XYZ file of C-alpha atoms in Angstrom:
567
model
C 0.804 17.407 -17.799
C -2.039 17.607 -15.660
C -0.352 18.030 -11.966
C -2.106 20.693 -9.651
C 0.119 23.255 -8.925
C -1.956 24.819 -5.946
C -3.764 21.781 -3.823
C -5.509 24.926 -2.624
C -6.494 26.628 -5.361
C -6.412 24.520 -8.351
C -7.985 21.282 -6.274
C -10.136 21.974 -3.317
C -11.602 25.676 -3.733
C -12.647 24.034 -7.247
C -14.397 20.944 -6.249
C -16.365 22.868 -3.272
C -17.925 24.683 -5.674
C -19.815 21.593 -6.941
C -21.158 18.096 -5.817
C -18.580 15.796 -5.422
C -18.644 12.390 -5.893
C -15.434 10.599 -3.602
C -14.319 6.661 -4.555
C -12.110 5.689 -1.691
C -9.830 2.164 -2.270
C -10.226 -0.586 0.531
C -6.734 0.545 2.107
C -5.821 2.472 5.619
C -3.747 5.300 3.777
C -6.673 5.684 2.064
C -9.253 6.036 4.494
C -6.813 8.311 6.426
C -7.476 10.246 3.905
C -11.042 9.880 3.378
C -11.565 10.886 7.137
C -9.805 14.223 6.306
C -11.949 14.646 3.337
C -15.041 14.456 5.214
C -14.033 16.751 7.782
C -13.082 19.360 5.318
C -16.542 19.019 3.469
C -18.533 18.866 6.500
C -17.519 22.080 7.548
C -17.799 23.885 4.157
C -20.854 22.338 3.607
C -19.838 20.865 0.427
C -22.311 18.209 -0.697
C -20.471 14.831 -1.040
C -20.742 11.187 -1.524
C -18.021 9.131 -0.388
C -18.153 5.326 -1.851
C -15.382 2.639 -0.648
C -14.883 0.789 -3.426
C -12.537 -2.509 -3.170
C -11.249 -3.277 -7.117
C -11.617 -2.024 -10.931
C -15.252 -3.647 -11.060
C -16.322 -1.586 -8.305
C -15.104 1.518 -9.274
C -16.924 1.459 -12.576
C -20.408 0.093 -10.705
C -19.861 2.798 -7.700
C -19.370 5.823 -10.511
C -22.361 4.408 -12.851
C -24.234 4.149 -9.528
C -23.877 7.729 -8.131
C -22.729 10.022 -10.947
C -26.176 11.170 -11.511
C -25.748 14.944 -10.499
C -22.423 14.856 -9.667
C -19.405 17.489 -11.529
C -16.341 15.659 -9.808
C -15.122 13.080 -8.534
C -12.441 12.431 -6.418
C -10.582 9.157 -6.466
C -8.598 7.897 -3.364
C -5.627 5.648 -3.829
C -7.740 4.041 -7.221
C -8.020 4.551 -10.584
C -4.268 6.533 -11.004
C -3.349 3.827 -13.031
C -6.487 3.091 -15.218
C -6.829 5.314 -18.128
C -10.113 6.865 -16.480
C -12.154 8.510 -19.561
C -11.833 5.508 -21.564
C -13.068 2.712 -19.206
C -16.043 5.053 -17.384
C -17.203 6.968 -20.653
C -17.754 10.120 -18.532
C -19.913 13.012 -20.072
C -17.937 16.080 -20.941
C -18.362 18.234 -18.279
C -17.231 15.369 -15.459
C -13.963 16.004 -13.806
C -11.954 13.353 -12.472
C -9.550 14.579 -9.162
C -7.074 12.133 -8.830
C -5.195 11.531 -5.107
C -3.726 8.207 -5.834
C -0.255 6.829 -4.391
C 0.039 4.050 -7.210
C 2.664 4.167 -9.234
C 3.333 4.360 -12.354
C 0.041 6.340 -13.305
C -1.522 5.986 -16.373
C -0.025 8.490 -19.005
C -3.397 8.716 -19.714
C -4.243 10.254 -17.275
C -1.132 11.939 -17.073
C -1.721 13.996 -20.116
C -5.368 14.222 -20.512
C -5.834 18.131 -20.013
C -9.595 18.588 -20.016
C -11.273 15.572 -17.616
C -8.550 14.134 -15.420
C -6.796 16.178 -12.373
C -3.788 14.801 -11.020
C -3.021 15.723 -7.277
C 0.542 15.590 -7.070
C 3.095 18.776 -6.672
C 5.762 18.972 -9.234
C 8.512 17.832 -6.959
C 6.802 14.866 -6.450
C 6.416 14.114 -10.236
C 8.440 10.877 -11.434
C 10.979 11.723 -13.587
C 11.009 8.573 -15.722
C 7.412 9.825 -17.270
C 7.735 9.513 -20.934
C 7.445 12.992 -22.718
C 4.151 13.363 -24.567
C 5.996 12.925 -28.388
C 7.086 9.606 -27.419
C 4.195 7.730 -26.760
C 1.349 10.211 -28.770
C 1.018 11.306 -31.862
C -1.501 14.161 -33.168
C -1.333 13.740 -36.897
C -4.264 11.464 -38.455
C -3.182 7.468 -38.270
C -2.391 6.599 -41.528
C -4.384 3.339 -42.725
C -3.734 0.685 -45.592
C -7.632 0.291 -45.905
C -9.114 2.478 -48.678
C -12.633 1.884 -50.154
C -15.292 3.201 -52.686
C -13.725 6.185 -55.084
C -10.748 6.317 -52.751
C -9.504 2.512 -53.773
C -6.939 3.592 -56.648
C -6.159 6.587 -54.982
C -4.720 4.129 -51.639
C -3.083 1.760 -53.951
C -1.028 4.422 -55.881
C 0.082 5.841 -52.412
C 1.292 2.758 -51.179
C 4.023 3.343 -53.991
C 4.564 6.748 -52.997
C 8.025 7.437 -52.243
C 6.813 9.980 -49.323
C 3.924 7.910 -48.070
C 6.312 4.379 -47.623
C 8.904 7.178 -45.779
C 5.949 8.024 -43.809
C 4.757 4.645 -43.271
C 8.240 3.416 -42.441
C 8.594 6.049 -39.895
C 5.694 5.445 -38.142
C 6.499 1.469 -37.899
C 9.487 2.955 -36.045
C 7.779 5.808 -33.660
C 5.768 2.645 -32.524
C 8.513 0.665 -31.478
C 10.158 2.832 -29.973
C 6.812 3.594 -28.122
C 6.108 0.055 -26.987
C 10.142 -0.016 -25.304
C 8.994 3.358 -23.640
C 6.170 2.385 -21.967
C 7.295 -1.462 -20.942
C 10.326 0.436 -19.127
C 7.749 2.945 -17.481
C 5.123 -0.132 -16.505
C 8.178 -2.345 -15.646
C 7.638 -2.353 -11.927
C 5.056 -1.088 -9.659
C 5.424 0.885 -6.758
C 3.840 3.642 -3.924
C 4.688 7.534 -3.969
C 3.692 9.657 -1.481
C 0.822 9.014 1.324
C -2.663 9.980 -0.009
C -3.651 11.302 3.982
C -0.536 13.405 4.181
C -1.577 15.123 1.105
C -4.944 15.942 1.998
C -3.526 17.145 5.654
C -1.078 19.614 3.937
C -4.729 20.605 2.024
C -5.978 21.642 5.191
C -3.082 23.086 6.818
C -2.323 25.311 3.863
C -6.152 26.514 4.490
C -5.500 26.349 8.554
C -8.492 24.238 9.407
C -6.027 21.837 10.047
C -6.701 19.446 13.606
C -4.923 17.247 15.626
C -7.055 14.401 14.879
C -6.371 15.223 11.306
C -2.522 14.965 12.056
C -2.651 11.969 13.680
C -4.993 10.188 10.707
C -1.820 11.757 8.493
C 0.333 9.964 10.528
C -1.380 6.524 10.196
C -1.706 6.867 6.355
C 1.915 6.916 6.050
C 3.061 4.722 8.873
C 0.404 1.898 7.168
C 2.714 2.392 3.600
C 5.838 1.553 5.657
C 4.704 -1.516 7.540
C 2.713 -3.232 4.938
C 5.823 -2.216 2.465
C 4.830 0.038 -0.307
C 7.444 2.193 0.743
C 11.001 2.066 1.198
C 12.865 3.104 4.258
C 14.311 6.452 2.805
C 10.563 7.491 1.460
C 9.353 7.125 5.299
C 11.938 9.255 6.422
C 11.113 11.465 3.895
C 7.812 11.773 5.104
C 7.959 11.810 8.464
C 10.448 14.347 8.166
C 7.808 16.085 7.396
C 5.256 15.258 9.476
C 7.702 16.120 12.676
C 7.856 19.667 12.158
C 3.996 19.360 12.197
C 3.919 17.359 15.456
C 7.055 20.255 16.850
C 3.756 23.329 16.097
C 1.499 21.322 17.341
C 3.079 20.403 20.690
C 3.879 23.845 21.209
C 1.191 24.971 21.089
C -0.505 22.198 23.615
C 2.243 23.342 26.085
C 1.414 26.723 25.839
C -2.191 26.361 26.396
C -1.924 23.446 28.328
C -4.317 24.455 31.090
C -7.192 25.053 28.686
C -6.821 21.820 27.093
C -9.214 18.870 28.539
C -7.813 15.631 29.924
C -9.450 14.284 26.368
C -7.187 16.257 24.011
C -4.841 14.552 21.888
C -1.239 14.828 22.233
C 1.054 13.325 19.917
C 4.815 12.879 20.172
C 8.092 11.146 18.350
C 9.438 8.020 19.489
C 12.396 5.861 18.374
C 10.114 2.592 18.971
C 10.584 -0.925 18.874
C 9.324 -2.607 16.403
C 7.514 -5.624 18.412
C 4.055 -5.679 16.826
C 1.401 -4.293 19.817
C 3.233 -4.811 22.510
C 2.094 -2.224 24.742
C -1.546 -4.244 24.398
C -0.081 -7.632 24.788
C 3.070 -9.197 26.408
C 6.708 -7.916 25.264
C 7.410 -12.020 24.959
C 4.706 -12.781 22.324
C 5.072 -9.904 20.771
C 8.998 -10.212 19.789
C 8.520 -13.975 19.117
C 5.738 -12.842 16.625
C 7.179 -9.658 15.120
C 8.518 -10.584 11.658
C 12.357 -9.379 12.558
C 12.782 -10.490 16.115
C 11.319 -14.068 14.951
C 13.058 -14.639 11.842
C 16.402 -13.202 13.292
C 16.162 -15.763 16.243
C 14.141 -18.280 14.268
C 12.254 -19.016 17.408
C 10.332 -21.790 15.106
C 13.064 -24.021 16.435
C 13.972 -25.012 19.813
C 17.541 -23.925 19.196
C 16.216 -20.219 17.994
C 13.846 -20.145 21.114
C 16.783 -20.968 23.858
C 18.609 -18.155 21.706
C 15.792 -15.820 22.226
C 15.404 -16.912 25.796
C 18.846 -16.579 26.702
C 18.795 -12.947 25.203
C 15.971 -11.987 27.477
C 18.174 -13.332 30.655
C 21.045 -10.856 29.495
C 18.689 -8.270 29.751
C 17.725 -9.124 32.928
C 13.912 -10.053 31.719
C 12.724 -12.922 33.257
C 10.324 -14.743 31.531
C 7.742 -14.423 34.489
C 7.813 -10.739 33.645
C 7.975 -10.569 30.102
C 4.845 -12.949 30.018
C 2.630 -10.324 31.954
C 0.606 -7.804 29.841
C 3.189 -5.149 29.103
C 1.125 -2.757 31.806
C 1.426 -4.573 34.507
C 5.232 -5.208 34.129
C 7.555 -3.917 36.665
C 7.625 0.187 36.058
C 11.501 0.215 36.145
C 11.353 -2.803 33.772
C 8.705 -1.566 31.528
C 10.181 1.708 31.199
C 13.413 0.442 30.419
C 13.331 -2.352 28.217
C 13.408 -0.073 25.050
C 17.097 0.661 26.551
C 17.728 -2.681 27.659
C 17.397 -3.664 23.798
C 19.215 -1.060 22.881
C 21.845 -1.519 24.774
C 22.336 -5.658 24.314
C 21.450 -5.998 20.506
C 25.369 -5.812 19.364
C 26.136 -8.984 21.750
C 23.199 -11.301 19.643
C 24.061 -9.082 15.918
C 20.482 -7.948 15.894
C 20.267 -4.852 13.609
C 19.340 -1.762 15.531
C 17.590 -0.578 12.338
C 14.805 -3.470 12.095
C 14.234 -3.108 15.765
C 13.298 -0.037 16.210
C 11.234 2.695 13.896
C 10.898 5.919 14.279
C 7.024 7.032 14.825
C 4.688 8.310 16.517
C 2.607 7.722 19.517
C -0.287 9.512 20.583
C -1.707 10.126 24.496
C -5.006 11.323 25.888
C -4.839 12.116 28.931
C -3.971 9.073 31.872
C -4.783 6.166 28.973
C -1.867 4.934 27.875
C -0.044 5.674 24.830
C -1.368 4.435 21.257
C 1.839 4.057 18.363
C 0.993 4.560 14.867
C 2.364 1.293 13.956
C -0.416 -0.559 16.120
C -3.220 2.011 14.701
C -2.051 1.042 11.401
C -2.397 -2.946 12.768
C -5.324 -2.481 13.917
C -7.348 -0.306 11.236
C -5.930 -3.124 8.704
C -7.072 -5.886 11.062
C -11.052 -4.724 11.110
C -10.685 -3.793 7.161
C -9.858 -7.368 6.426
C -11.840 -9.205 8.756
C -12.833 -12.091 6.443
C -15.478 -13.010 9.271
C -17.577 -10.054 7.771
C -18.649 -10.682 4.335
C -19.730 -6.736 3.664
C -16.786 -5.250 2.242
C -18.689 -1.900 3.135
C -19.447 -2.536 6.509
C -15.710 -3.557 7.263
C -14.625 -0.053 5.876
C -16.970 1.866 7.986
C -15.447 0.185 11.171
C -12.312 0.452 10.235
C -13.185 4.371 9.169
C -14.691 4.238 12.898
C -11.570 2.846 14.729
C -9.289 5.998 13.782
C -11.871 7.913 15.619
C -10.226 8.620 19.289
C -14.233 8.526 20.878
C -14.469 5.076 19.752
C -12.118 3.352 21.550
C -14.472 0.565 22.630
C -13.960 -0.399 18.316
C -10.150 0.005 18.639
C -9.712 -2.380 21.359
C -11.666 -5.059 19.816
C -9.421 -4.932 17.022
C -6.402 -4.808 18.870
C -7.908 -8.248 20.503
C -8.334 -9.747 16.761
C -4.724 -7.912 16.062
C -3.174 -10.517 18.413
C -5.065 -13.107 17.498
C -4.168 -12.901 13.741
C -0.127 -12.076 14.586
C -0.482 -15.270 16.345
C -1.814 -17.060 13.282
C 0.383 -15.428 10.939
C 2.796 -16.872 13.260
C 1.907 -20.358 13.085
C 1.485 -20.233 8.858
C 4.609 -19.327 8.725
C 5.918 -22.066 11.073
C 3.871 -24.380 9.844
C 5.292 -23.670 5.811
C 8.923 -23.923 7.111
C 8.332 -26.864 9.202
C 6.460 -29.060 5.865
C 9.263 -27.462 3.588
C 6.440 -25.917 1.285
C 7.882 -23.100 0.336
C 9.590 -24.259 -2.916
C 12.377 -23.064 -5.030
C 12.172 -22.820 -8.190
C 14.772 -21.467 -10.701
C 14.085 -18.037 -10.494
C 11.488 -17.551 -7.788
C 9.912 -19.496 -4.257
C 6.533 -20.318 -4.166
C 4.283 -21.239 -1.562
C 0.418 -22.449 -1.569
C -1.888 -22.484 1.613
C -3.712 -25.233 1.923
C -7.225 -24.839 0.970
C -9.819 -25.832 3.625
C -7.816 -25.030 6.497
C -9.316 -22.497 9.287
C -5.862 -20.753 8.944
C -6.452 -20.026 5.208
C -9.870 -18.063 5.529
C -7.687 -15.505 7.566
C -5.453 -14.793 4.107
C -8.061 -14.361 1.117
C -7.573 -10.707 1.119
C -4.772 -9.009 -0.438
C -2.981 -6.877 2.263
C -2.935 -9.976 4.924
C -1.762 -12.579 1.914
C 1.008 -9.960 1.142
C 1.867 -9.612 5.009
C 1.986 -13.047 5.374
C 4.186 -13.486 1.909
C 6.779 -11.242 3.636
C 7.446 -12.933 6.731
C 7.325 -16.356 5.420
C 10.181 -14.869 2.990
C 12.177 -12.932 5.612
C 11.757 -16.299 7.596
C 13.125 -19.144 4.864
C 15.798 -16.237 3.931
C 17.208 -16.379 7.977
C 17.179 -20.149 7.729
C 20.354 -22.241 7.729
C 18.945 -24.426 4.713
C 18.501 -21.684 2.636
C 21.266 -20.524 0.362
C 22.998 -17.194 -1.024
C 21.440 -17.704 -4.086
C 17.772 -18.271 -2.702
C 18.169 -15.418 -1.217
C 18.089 -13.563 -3.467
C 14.991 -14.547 -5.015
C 11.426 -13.563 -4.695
C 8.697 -15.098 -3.216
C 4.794 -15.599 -4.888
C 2.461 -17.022 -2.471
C -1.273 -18.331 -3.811
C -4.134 -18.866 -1.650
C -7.278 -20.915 -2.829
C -10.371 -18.272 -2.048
C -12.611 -20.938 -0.226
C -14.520 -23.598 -1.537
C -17.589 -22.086 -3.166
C -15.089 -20.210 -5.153
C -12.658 -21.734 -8.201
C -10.260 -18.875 -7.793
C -6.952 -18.756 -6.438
C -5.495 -15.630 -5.122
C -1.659 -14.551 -6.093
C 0.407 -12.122 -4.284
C 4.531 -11.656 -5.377
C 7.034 -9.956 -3.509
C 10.236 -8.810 -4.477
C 13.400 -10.296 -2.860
C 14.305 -9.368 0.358
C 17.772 -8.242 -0.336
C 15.759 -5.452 -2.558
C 14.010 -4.357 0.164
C 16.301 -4.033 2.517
C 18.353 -2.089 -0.222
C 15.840 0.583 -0.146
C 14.033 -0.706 -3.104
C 10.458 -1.113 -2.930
C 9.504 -1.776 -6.377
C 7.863 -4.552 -7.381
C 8.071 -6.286 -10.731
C 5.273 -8.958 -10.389
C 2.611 -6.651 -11.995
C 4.224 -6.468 -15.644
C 5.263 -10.296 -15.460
C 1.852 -11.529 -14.154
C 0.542 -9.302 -17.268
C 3.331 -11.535 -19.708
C 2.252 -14.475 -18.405
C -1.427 -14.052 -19.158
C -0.312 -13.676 -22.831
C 2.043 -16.333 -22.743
C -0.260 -18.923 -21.406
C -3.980 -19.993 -21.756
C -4.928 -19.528 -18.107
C -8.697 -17.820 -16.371
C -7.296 -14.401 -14.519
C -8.885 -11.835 -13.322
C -6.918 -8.786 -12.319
C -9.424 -6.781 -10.110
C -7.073 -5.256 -7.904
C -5.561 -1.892 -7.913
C -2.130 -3.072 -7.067
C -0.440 -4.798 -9.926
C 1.207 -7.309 -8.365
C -1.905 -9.173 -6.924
C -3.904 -11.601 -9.210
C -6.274 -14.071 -9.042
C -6.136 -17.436 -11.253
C -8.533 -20.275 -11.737
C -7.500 -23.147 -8.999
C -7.299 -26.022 -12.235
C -4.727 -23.278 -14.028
C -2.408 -23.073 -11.112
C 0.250 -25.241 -12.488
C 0.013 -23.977 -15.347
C 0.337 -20.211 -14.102
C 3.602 -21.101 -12.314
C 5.111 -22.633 -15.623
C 4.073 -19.969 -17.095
C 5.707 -17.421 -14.542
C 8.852 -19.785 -14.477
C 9.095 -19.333 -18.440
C 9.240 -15.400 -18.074
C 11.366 -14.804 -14.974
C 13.931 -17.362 -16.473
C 13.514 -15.394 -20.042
């Protein structure tokens, strides 16, 4: 296997050496990581190209584009799962580094010793990797086909005793191969955050920042909320990322006087998960949060008097909670984390999807900036559908983790809102016309196409976001029953109408989730279905589990995805 055992050594003191070529995926972990990247290279002066790239098409016309001169590459949450050497034909002396947190990886890639890198410590490696003897073989493949002098020599092998033992054996090696690797591709999934990598690269070095910490931070706060991870992976990780926080607080107190009002100061908070709250109004922002909505199902006038009347037993009047979150009262504002806390039991609200543990950073008198709304945000301006330039959306949204450019934050905390609020209203609005449908073994649910709601959900990451609440939502509804419940959700959304494509997203059930189970299935049963039935697909996207299908094959998709969930 090709796994660095030295991120120092065996990764960056080699590629420094060397132009380097970096292909960054459209996604916040990362350009977390990216930003760390750059810093690292701008100070050793390593010559570097850094390309976002958004899908598998990309990738090949970014590396055909810039390899010219170029010894490595780097790849950034892409091309982990794509067997690398075959698809981009690289010449001989081209190294691929590899710093990708989709899983499984492409064995590959996995086992390819001379052009692919894998940036992953041993620890970290899966354990369900098939060994190298299952799934390759280095004798010569044995063929049937013989021609020219060779012809009688083939047809008195194919009587050979030893040869049909051979032949009969291999027939076997390559079943077992193909049950191997359908159990390893079975589901797809996230290991650990790209930017938390690349910050343990530059602490191990010490030209670690603060800045680079809190970009670390992001990058694996973004995996949690937009579920790629599981609940026990985040603790995992920011486990880690505490003691990191611990030095570097420590050492702000300590020098606290030579520090500028400007420096960065980052701490850990048990906060509540209410989607930007401290930008907005704590009201809207627990009526729009995907647990505090679904658990009060404030989509109907019985869930809002519930939600209201929890609010009075906290002793939040709706006068108050209505103001922007700053200009509450102080005693209020500071304790309504307490206040929900401490009243949560009376209305069974689960203390564990109502608050996360994270992170929230401070400069100086402005007020405090969590994680979870820097991850919002960053993923807000990346999929800004208004902005047809894929590249200049990832330069923004590279420009909004940057603390001077705060004027670029708050924007997006402004379209944030606005897009919570319409994420809000799909989901009500799918409820309301019963359109999320149950099928035998999954729910399904189509936007409609032409409607100004749609255009915000023809990207992945906000057609996925908006797939989970609408599920967590039917789940907490009284109509829905214990065995719907239990089933996943795929949600399709036409891409506009110059284009014939519809876009496909499937989540796994929310009982799996909620188990600590993150992995999703839908990326080896979209593959099945594309054999199974004659439908246009094209699978451009670097997470398995998102497809796009021609609008006229829709029906026949979902028969086809019926016939292989119900297999």
């Amino acid at each position: 296997m090709v796994f660095t055992k030295d991120f120092v050594r065996d990764f960056y003191r080699v590629i420094q050496q060397d132009r380097v070529l970096v292909l960054v995926n459209n996604d916040i972990d990362a350009i977390c990581a990216a930003r760390i990247v750059q810093c690292l290279f701008s100070w050793d002066q390593v010559i570097h190209t850094i390309v976002p790239i958004t899908g598998k098409q990309t990738l090949e016309e970014a590396y055909l584009e810039h390899v010219e001169g170029v010894k490595y590459v780097l790849l950034i949450n892409c091309g982990g799962a794509l067997d690398l050497v075959d698809i981009l034909q690289p010449d001989p002396e081209i190294v691929f580094f590899i710093l990708d947190s989709h899983r499984p990886l492409s064995v590959e890639n996995i086992y390819n010793a001379v052009q692919t890198r894998i940036i992953l410590k041993q620890e970290q490696v899966d354990s369900d990797i098939p060994d190298y003897e299952d799934i390759f073989r280095d004798d010569e493949t044995d063929s049937d086909e013989d021609s020219g002098s060779d012809a009688e020599e083939g047809k008195r092998r194919r009587f050979d005793e030893d040869y049909l033992a051979k032949k009969q054996e291999r027939r076997i090696w390559n079943q077992k191969r193909v049950e191997v690797m359908n159990k390893y591709q079975s589901t797809c999934y996230c290991g650990s955050s790209s930017a938390l990598t690349m910050y343990i690269v530059a602490f191990t070095m010490s030209l670690n920042t603060t800045d680079m910490l809190w970009w670390a931070i992001t990058g694996v706060t973004s995996q949690y909320i937009f579920h790629k991870v599981d609940h026990d992976h985040y603790f995992d990780s920011i486990g880690i990322l505490q003691d990191h926080v611990s030095r570097v607080s420590k050492r702000f107190d300590d020098t606290e006087a030579e520090y500028s009002m400007n420096s960065l100061k980052i701490s850990f908070e048990n906060d509540i998960m209410a989607d930007l709250y401290r930008h907005w109004n704590i009201y809207d922002s627990l009526c729009q949060s995907i647990y505090t909505a679904s658990h009060f199902k404030v989509w109907t006038l019985k869930g809002k008097s519930r939600f209201h009347e929890f609010l009075a037993v906290m002793g939040l009047s709706l006068t108050q909670c209505r103001q922007q979150f700053a200009s509450m009262d102080a005693t209020l504002r500071n304790d309504v984390k307490s206040l929900l806390s401490e009243h949560s039991d009376k209305f069974n609200i689960d203390q564990m999807a109502l608050f996360i543990p994270t992170f929230v950073a401070s400069m100086g008198y402005r007020s405090k900036l969590s994680a979870v709304d820097y991850a919002l945000v960053c993923a807000t301006i990346l999929e800004d559908m208004t902005r047809s330039d894929p590249v200049e959306r990832f330069l923004m949204a590279s420009d909004s983790l940057h603390r001077n450019n705060l004027a670029i934050f708050e924007k997006g905390v402004a379209q944030a809102i606005k897009l919570q609020s319409v994420i809000m209203s799909q989901v009500q609005f799918l409820l309301s016309t019963n359109a999320v449908t149950p099928s035998k073994s999954f729910l399904y649910a189509i936007l409609s196409e032409g409607s100004p709601e749609s255009a915000h959900f023809q990207s992945p990451l906000m057609l996925e976001r908006l797939a989970h609440f609408t599920l967590e939502a039917f789940i907490s509804s009284e109509k829905c029953s214990a065995r719907r419940k239990e089933l996943p959700l795929v949600m399709l959304c036409p891409l506009g109408v110059s284009s014939d494509m519809t876009l496909v997203v499937g989540v796994p059930p929310m009982d799996t989730i909620k188990n600590d189970n993150s992995r999703n299935i839908f990326g080896e049963v979209f593959k099945h279905v594309q054999q199974s039935v004659q439908c246009r697909t094209q699978h451009d996207s670097f997470d398995s589990h998102v497809i796009e299908v021609a609008k006229e094959d829709q029906e026949l998709f979902l028969e086809g995805l019926l016939d292989v969930l119900s297999a």
